[in-house]
PDB file of C-alpha atoms in Angstrom:
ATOM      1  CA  UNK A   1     -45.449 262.437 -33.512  1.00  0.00           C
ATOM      2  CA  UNK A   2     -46.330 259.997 -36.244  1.00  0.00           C
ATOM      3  CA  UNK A   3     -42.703 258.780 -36.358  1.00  0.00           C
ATOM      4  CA  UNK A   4     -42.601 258.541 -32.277  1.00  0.00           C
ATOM      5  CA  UNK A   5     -45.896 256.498 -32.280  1.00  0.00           C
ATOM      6  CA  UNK A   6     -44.846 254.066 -34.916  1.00  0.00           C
ATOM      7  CA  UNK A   7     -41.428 253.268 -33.271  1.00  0.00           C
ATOM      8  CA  UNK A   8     -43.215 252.795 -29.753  1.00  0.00           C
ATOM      9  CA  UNK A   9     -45.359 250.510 -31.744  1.00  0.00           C
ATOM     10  CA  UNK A  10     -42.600 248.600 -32.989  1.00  0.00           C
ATOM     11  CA  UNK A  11     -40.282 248.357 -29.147  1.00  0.00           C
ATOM     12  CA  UNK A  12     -44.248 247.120 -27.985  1.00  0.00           C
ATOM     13  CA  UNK A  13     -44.573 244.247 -30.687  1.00  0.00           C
ATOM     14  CA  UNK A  14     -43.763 241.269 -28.700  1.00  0.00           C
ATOM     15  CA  UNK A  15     -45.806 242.340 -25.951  1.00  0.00           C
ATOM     16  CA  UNK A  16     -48.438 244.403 -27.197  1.00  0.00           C
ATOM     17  CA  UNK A  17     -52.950 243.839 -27.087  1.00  0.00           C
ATOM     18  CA  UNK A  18     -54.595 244.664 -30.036  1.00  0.00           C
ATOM     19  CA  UNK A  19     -58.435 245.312 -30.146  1.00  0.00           C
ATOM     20  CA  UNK A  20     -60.201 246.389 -33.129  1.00  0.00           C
ATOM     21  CA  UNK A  21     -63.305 248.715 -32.787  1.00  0.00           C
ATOM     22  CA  UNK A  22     -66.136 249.302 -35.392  1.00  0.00           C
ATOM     23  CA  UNK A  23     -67.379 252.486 -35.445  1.00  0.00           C
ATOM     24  CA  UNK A  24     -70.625 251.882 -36.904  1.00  0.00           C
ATOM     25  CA  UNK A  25     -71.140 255.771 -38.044  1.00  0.00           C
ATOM     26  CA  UNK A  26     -68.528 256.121 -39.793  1.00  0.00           C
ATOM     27  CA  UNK A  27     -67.894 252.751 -40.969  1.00  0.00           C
ATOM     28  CA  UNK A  28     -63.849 253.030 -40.160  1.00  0.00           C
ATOM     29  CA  UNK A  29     -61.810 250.474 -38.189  1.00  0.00           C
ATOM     30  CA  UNK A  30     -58.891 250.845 -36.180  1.00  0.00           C
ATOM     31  CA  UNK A  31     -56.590 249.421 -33.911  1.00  0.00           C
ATOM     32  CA  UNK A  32     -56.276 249.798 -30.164  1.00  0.00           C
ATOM     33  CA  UNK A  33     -53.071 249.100 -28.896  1.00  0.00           C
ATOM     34  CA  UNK A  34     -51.981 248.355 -25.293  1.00  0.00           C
ATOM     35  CA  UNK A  35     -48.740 247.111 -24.486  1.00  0.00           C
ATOM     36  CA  UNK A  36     -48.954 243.589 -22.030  1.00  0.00           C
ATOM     37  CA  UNK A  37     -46.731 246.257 -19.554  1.00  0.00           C
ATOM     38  CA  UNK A  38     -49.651 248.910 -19.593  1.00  0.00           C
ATOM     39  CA  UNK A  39     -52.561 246.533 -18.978  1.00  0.00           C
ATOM     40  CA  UNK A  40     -50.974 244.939 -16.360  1.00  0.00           C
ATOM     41  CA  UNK A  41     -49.991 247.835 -14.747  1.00  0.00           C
ATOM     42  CA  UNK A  42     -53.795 249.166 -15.113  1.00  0.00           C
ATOM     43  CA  UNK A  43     -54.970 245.038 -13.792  1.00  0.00           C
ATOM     44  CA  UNK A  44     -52.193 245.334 -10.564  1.00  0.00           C
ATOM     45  CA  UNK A  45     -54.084 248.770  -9.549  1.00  0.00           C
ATOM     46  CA  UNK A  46     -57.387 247.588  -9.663  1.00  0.00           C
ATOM     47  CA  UNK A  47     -56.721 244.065  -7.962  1.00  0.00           C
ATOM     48  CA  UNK A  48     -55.262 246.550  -5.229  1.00  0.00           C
ATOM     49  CA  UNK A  49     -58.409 248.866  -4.735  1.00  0.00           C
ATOM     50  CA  UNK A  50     -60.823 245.658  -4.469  1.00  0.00           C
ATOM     51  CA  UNK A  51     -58.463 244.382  -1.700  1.00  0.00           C
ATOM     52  CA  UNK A  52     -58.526 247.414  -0.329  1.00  0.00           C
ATOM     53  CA  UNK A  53     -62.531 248.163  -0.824  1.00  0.00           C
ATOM     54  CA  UNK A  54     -62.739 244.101   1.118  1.00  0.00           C
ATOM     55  CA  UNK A  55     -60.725 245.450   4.050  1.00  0.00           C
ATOM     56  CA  UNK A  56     -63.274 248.519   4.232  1.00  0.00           C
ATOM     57  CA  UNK A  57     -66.078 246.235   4.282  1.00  0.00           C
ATOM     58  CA  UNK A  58     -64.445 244.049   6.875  1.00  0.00           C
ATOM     59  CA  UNK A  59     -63.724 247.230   8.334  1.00  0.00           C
ATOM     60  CA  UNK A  60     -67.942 248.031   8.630  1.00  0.00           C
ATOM     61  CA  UNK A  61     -68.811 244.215   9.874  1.00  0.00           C
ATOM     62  CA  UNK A  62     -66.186 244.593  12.872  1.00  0.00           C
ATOM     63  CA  UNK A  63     -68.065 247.937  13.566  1.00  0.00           C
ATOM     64  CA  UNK A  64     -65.159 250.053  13.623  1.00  0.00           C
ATOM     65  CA  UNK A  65     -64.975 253.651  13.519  1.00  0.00           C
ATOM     66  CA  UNK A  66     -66.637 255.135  10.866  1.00  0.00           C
ATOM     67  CA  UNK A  67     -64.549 258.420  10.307  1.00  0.00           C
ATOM     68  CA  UNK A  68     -61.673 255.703   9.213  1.00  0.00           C
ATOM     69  CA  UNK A  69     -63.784 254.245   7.502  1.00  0.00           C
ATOM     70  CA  UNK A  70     -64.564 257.175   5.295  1.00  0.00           C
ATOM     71  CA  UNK A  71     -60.980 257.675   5.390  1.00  0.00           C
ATOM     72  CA  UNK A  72     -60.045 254.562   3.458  1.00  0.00           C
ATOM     73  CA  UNK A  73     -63.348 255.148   1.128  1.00  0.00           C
ATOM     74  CA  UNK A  74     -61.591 258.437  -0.073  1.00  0.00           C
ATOM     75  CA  UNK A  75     -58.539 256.616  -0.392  1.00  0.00           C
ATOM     76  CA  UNK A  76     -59.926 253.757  -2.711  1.00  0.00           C
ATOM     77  CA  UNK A  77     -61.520 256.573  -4.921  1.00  0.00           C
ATOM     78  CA  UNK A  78     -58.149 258.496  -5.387  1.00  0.00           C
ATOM     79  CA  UNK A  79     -56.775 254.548  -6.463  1.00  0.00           C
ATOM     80  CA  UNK A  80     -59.906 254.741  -8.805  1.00  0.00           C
ATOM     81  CA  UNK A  81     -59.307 258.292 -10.032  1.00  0.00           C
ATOM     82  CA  UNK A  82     -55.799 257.474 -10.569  1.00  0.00           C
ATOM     83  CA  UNK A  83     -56.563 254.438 -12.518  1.00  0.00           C
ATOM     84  CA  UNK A  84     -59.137 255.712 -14.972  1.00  0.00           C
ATOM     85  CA  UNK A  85     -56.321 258.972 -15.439  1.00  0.00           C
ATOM     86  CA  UNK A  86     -53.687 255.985 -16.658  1.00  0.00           C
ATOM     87  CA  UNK A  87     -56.519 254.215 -18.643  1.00  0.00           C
ATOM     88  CA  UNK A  88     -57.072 258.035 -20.195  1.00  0.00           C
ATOM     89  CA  UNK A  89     -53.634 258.696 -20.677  1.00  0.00           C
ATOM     90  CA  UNK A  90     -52.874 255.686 -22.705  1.00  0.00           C
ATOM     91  CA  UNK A  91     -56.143 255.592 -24.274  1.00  0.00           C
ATOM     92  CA  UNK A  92     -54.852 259.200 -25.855  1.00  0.00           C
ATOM     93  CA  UNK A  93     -51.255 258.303 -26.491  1.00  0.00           C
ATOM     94  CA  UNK A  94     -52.606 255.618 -28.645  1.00  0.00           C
ATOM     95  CA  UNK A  95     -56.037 254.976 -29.606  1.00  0.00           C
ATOM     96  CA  UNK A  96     -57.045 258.116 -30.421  1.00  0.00           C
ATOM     97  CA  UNK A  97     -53.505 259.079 -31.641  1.00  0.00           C
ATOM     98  CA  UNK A  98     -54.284 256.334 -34.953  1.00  0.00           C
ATOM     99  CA  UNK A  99     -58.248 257.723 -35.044  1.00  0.00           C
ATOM    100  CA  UNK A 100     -57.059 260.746 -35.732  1.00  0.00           C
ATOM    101  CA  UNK A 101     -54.057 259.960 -38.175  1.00  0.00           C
ATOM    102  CA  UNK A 102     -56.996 258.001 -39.551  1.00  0.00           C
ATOM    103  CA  UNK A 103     -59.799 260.668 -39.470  1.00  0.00           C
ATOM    104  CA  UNK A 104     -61.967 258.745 -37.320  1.00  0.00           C
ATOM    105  CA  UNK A 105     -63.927 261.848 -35.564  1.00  0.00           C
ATOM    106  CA  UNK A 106     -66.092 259.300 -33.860  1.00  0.00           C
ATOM    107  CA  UNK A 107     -63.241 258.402 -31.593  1.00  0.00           C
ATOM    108  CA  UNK A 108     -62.844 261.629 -30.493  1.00  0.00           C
ATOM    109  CA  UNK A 109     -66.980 261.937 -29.894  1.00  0.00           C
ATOM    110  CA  UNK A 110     -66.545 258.846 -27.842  1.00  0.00           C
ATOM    111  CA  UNK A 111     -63.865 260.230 -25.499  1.00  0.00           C
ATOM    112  CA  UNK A 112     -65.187 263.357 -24.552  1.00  0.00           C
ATOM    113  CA  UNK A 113     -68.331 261.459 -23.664  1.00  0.00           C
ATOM    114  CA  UNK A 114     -66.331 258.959 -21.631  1.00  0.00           C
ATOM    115  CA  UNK A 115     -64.222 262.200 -20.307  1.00  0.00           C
ATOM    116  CA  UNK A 116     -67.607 263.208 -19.202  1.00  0.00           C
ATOM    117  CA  UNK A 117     -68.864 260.579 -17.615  1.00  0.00           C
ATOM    118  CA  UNK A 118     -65.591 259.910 -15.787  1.00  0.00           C
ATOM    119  CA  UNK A 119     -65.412 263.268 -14.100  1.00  0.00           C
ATOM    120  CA  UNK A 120     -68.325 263.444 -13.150  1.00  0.00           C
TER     121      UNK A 120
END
């Protein structure tokens, strides 16, 4: 997995976001990696539920009917459930992949507390 990660890193340079996070606990520092494909993809979803969450509020001022309404509220949350499920898988595939090749437990408290939260 190490070898797959670090070639995926490599294919990504040119377009890939780096953020570094201090994890005060443990005092260790990593990278987070995102490639410019992944947050854009992530960015295009997101611009697409507000537009769609605008429509359902145009949707209450013109008074219409309120089961559609609730209808296109369930749809933005799928869009929102689906989003956070990307942000989660590539979150996984490689942020926490490096905490853990780095032995950064803290990462791993942090995401089941985010998992948490998120399903909720």
């Amino acid at each position: 997995m190490n070898d797959v990660h670090t070639r995926e890193q490599e294919q990504n340079k040119d377009d890939e976001h780096v953020h570094e996070h201090v994890h005060r606990h443990m005092h260790t520092q990593h990278r987070h990696i995102h490639s410019n494909r992944e947050k854009k993809a992530v960015i295009n979803r997101l611009s697409k539920a507000i537009g769609h969450i605008e429509a359902i509020k145009r949707m209450i001022e013109n008074d219409e009917d309120c089961s559609q309404v609730l209808i296109q509220l369930a749809a933005v949350r799928a869009a929102i459930n689906n989003t956070g499920n990307t942000v989660l898988k590539n979150h996984i595939s490689h942020c926490i992949v490096e905490a853990v090749e780095q032995g950064d437990t803290e990462a791993i408290k942090m995401l089941n507390n985010a998992i948490d939260m998120f399903v909720k």
